[in-house]
Coordinates of C-alpha atoms in Angstrom, one line a residue:
M1 CA 47.1 81.0 -97.8
T2 CA 44.4 78.6 -99.0
G3 CA 43.2 77.6 -95.5
T4 CA 43.4 73.9 -96.3
G5 CA 45.7 72.7 -93.5
Q6 CA 47.7 75.9 -93.5
L7 CA 48.0 78.7 -91.1
M8 CA 46.7 82.2 -92.0
S9 CA 48.9 85.2 -92.3
P10 CA 49.5 87.5 -89.3
S11 CA 47.3 90.2 -90.9
E12 CA 44.5 87.6 -91.6
H13 CA 44.8 86.4 -88.0
K14 CA 44.4 89.9 -86.6
I15 CA 41.3 90.5 -88.7
W16 CA 39.7 87.1 -87.8
R17 CA 40.6 87.5 -84.1
Q18 CA 38.9 90.9 -83.9
F19 CA 35.9 89.8 -85.9
I20 CA 35.2 86.8 -83.7
E21 CA 35.8 88.7 -80.5
N22 CA 33.4 91.4 -81.6
R23 CA 30.7 88.9 -82.5
C24 CA 30.8 86.7 -79.4
G25 CA 33.6 87.7 -77.1
I26 CA 35.7 84.6 -77.8
D27 CA 39.5 85.3 -78.1
F28 CA 41.6 83.3 -80.5
G29 CA 45.1 84.4 -79.7
E30 CA 48.4 82.8 -80.9
T31 CA 48.0 79.7 -78.7
R32 CA 44.7 78.9 -80.4
L33 CA 45.6 79.8 -84.0
Q34 CA 45.9 76.3 -85.3
Y35 CA 42.5 75.4 -83.8
L36 CA 41.0 78.5 -85.4
C37 CA 42.4 77.6 -88.8
R38 CA 41.1 74.0 -88.6
R39 CA 37.6 75.2 -87.7
L40 CA 37.5 77.8 -90.4
S41 CA 38.8 75.4 -92.9
E42 CA 36.0 72.9 -92.1
R43 CA 33.3 75.4 -93.0
M44 CA 35.3 76.6 -96.0
R45 CA 35.4 73.1 -97.4
A46 CA 31.7 72.7 -96.9
L47 CA 31.1 75.9 -98.9
N48 CA 33.9 75.2 -101.5
I49 CA 35.6 78.4 -100.5
T50 CA 39.4 78.8 -100.8
G51 CA 41.2 81.5 -98.9
F52 CA 40.5 82.8 -95.4
H53 CA 40.0 86.3 -96.8
R54 CA 37.2 85.0 -99.1
Y55 CA 35.5 83.3 -96.3
Y56 CA 35.7 86.5 -94.2
T57 CA 34.0 88.3 -97.1
Y58 CA 31.3 85.7 -97.2
L59 CA 30.6 86.0 -93.5
N60 CA 30.3 89.7 -93.8
F61 CA 28.6 90.4 -97.1
N62 CA 27.0 87.3 -98.5
A63 CA 23.2 87.0 -98.4
E64 CA 23.6 83.8 -96.4
K65 CA 25.9 85.3 -93.8
E66 CA 23.3 85.1 -90.9
Q67 CA 22.7 81.4 -91.6
E68 CA 26.4 80.7 -91.9
W69 CA 27.5 82.4 -88.6
P70 CA 25.7 79.9 -86.3
K71 CA 27.3 77.0 -88.1
L72 CA 30.8 78.4 -87.6
L73 CA 30.1 79.4 -84.0
E74 CA 29.0 75.8 -83.3
L75 CA 32.5 74.6 -84.4
L76 CA 34.3 77.4 -82.6
V77 CA 32.8 76.7 -79.2
V78 CA 32.3 72.9 -79.4
G79 CA 33.4 71.7 -76.0
E80 CA 33.8 68.3 -74.4
T81 CA 31.6 67.9 -71.4
S82 CA 30.3 65.0 -69.3
F83 CA 28.3 64.2 -66.2
F84 CA 30.1 65.2 -63.0
R85 CA 33.0 66.4 -65.2
H86 CA 35.1 67.9 -62.4
E87 CA 34.8 65.5 -59.4
G88 CA 36.3 67.9 -56.9
S89 CA 33.7 70.5 -57.6
F90 CA 30.8 68.1 -57.2
L91 CA 32.2 66.6 -54.0
A92 CA 32.3 70.2 -52.6
L93 CA 28.8 70.9 -53.9
R94 CA 27.5 67.7 -52.3
N95 CA 29.4 67.6 -49.0
L96 CA 29.8 71.3 -48.2
V97 CA 27.7 73.7 -50.2
I98 CA 24.2 72.2 -50.5
P99 CA 24.0 71.0 -46.9
G100 CA 24.9 74.5 -45.7
L101 CA 22.4 76.1 -48.1
I102 CA 19.6 73.7 -46.9
A103 CA 20.3 74.6 -43.3
R104 CA 20.2 78.3 -44.0
K105 CA 16.9 78.0 -46.0
Q106 CA 15.3 76.0 -43.3
Q107 CA 16.1 78.8 -40.8
T108 CA 14.8 81.5 -43.1
G109 CA 11.8 79.5 -44.4
S110 CA 12.9 79.8 -48.0
Q111 CA 11.5 77.1 -50.3
G112 CA 13.7 77.4 -53.4
L113 CA 17.3 76.5 -54.3
T114 CA 18.4 78.2 -57.5
M115 CA 21.4 77.1 -59.5
W116 CA 23.0 78.2 -62.8
S117 CA 25.3 76.3 -65.2
A118 CA 26.9 79.1 -67.3
G119 CA 28.3 77.6 -70.5
C120 CA 26.3 74.4 -70.1
S121 CA 27.0 72.9 -73.6
T122 CA 24.8 69.8 -74.1
G123 CA 23.4 70.0 -70.5
Q124 CA 25.3 67.3 -68.5
E125 CA 26.6 69.8 -66.0
A126 CA 23.2 71.3 -65.3
Y127 CA 21.6 67.9 -64.9
S128 CA 24.5 66.8 -62.6
M129 CA 23.9 69.8 -60.4
T130 CA 20.3 69.0 -60.2
M131 CA 20.8 65.3 -59.4
T132 CA 23.2 66.2 -56.7
A133 CA 20.7 68.5 -55.1
L134 CA 17.8 66.1 -55.4
D135 CA 19.8 63.5 -53.7
L136 CA 20.0 65.7 -50.6
I137 CA 16.8 67.7 -50.6
D138 CA 13.2 66.9 -49.7
P139 CA 11.3 68.2 -52.8
Q140 CA 8.2 68.7 -50.7
K141 CA 10.1 71.3 -48.6
I142 CA 12.6 72.9 -51.1
Q143 CA 12.2 73.2 -54.8
V144 CA 15.3 72.9 -57.0
E145 CA 15.5 75.2 -60.0
T146 CA 18.5 75.0 -62.3
L147 CA 19.2 77.2 -65.3
G148 CA 21.6 76.1 -68.1
T149 CA 22.8 78.7 -70.6
D150 CA 25.1 78.6 -73.6
I151 CA 26.0 80.8 -76.5
N152 CA 25.5 77.8 -78.9
T153 CA 21.8 77.3 -79.7
T154 CA 22.4 73.9 -81.3
V155 CA 23.8 72.3 -78.1
L156 CA 20.9 73.8 -76.1
E157 CA 18.4 71.9 -78.3
K158 CA 20.2 68.7 -77.5
A159 CA 20.4 69.6 -73.8
R160 CA 16.6 70.1 -73.7
T161 CA 16.0 66.5 -74.9
G162 CA 18.1 65.1 -72.1
K163 CA 19.1 62.2 -74.3
Y164 CA 22.6 60.8 -74.3
S165 CA 24.6 58.0 -75.8
P166 CA 26.2 55.2 -73.7
L167 CA 29.5 56.9 -74.2
A168 CA 28.2 60.3 -73.0
I169 CA 27.1 58.8 -69.6
R170 CA 30.3 56.8 -69.0
S171 CA 31.2 59.1 -66.1
L172 CA 27.8 59.0 -64.4
P173 CA 27.9 57.0 -61.2
A174 CA 25.9 53.8 -61.4
A175 CA 23.6 54.8 -58.6
Y176 CA 22.7 58.1 -60.4
R177 CA 22.3 56.2 -63.7
K178 CA 19.8 53.8 -62.1
K179 CA 17.9 56.5 -60.2
Y180 CA 17.8 59.3 -62.7
L181 CA 18.1 57.8 -66.3
T182 CA 15.8 55.7 -68.4
E183 CA 17.1 53.4 -71.1
L184 CA 15.5 53.8 -74.5
R185 CA 15.8 52.3 -78.0
Q186 CA 16.0 54.9 -80.8
D187 CA 16.9 54.2 -84.4
R188 CA 18.0 50.7 -83.4
E189 CA 20.4 52.1 -80.9
T190 CA 20.4 52.3 -77.1
I191 CA 20.2 55.8 -75.6
Y192 CA 19.6 57.1 -72.2
Q193 CA 17.2 59.9 -71.2
V194 CA 17.3 62.0 -68.0
N195 CA 14.1 61.3 -66.1
Q196 CA 11.3 63.8 -66.2
S197 CA 11.6 64.4 -62.5
V198 CA 15.0 65.9 -63.2
R199 CA 14.2 67.6 -66.4
D200 CA 11.3 69.4 -64.8
G201 CA 13.7 71.3 -62.6
V202 CA 16.1 72.4 -65.4
Q203 CA 15.5 75.2 -67.9
F204 CA 17.9 76.0 -70.8
G205 CA 18.4 79.3 -72.5
H206 CA 20.7 81.3 -74.7
H207 CA 23.2 83.6 -72.9
N208 CA 26.4 85.2 -74.0
L209 CA 28.9 85.7 -71.1
K210 CA 30.5 88.5 -73.1
T211 CA 27.5 90.7 -72.3
I212 CA 27.0 89.5 -68.8
E213 CA 27.7 93.0 -67.3
H214 CA 24.5 94.1 -69.0
N215 CA 22.6 90.8 -68.8
L216 CA 23.0 89.6 -65.2
V217 CA 21.1 86.5 -64.0
P218 CA 20.5 87.4 -60.4
G219 CA 19.2 85.4 -57.5
Q220 CA 21.5 82.4 -57.7
D221 CA 22.5 80.2 -54.8
V222 CA 25.0 78.2 -56.8
I223 CA 26.8 79.1 -60.1
F224 CA 29.0 76.7 -62.1
C225 CA 31.1 78.4 -64.7
Q226 CA 33.8 75.9 -65.6
N227 CA 35.9 75.8 -68.7
A228 CA 34.2 78.8 -70.2
L229 CA 36.6 81.5 -69.1
I230 CA 39.3 80.0 -71.3
Y231 CA 37.6 81.5 -74.3
F232 CA 38.1 85.1 -73.1
T233 CA 41.2 87.2 -72.8
A234 CA 43.0 87.3 -69.5
E235 CA 41.9 90.9 -69.0
F236 CA 38.2 90.1 -69.5
R237 CA 38.0 87.0 -67.3
P238 CA 37.9 89.0 -64.0
V239 CA 35.1 91.1 -65.5
V240 CA 33.1 88.0 -66.1
V241 CA 33.8 86.6 -62.6
Q242 CA 32.9 89.8 -60.9
A243 CA 29.6 89.9 -62.8
L244 CA 28.9 86.3 -61.8
C245 CA 29.5 87.2 -58.2
Q246 CA 26.9 89.9 -58.5
C247 CA 24.4 87.2 -59.6
L248 CA 24.8 85.3 -56.3
N249 CA 22.4 85.6 -53.4
P250 CA 24.1 86.5 -50.1
G251 CA 25.8 83.2 -49.0
G252 CA 25.8 81.9 -52.5
F253 CA 28.7 80.0 -54.1
L254 CA 30.5 80.3 -57.4
F255 CA 32.4 77.3 -58.8
L256 CA 35.2 77.9 -61.4
A257 CA 37.6 75.4 -62.9
P258 CA 40.9 75.3 -61.0
G259 CA 43.5 77.4 -62.7
E260 CA 41.0 79.5 -64.7
I261 CA 41.7 82.6 -62.7
V262 CA 44.4 83.4 -60.2
G263 CA 44.5 85.9 -57.4
F264 CA 40.9 87.0 -57.7
K265 CA 39.8 89.3 -54.9
L266 CA 36.6 91.3 -54.6
P267 CA 35.0 93.0 -51.6
G268 CA 32.3 90.8 -50.1
I269 CA 33.6 87.7 -51.8
Q270 CA 35.7 85.1 -50.0
S271 CA 37.5 82.0 -51.2
V272 CA 36.2 78.7 -49.8
K273 CA 38.6 76.0 -48.8
A274 CA 37.6 72.9 -50.7
E275 CA 39.9 70.2 -52.0
D276 CA 40.6 70.1 -55.7
S277 CA 38.2 72.9 -56.5
L278 CA 38.0 76.7 -56.9
V279 CA 35.0 78.0 -55.0
F280 CA 34.0 81.6 -53.9
Q281 CA 31.2 82.6 -51.6
R282 CA 29.3 85.9 -51.5
L283 CA 29.2 87.1 -47.9

């Protein structure tokens, strides 16, 4: 097969599927075969390579292989994201989770609220979490610290700038837009940048959820991991979720996308009743 609008053979698919899963943990099974072929073909055209097997050889043995892999990875994990992407989760965060955490921290004298956006892409989720918290918290009493991580270093660079197009902020409520964004002119175009007061509370870094069992990010009060588990096999998803639960502080909350995992049970972890959301709490 040439790889130009065609599907790869079963043997090629097996090789590519194992190669990518070994490199980053992402699973491209039968249901995602066409997507995989399109992404591989895009890089093959850029390199003027014909044949999936030839591109596989290039990625494994060419002198430029380490420069090529990040370019392919960026295509494989490109994900649509937006501010306040899943409304149900952010309503639960605002109305249920953060008020409870504030009350608990005031009782214990704790002065920090820690949150993690795992699989943050270009940063909108991490900033949305921070905006939600800042709307409810007195920064003089409780400091908000949010971590955004992703396997894709290119999207992390964009996330750090906090700059977005008018299209990218379309889902941001007007009140948040007015309070937390600044309109700028760049290259004769209008863009919006997240205000420094929000960016100061958000850090971005590289993290691969495939290795989370050995690279825990402990001490979190809130974790959002939404639309990231779909990249892993059904067998590995509970492993990731269990490790994420280990990263929670006692009383902390884990948000997943509804439908990402079914029937998950773990000692010391309870499901939280919240409309149109999938939330777990560490007891």
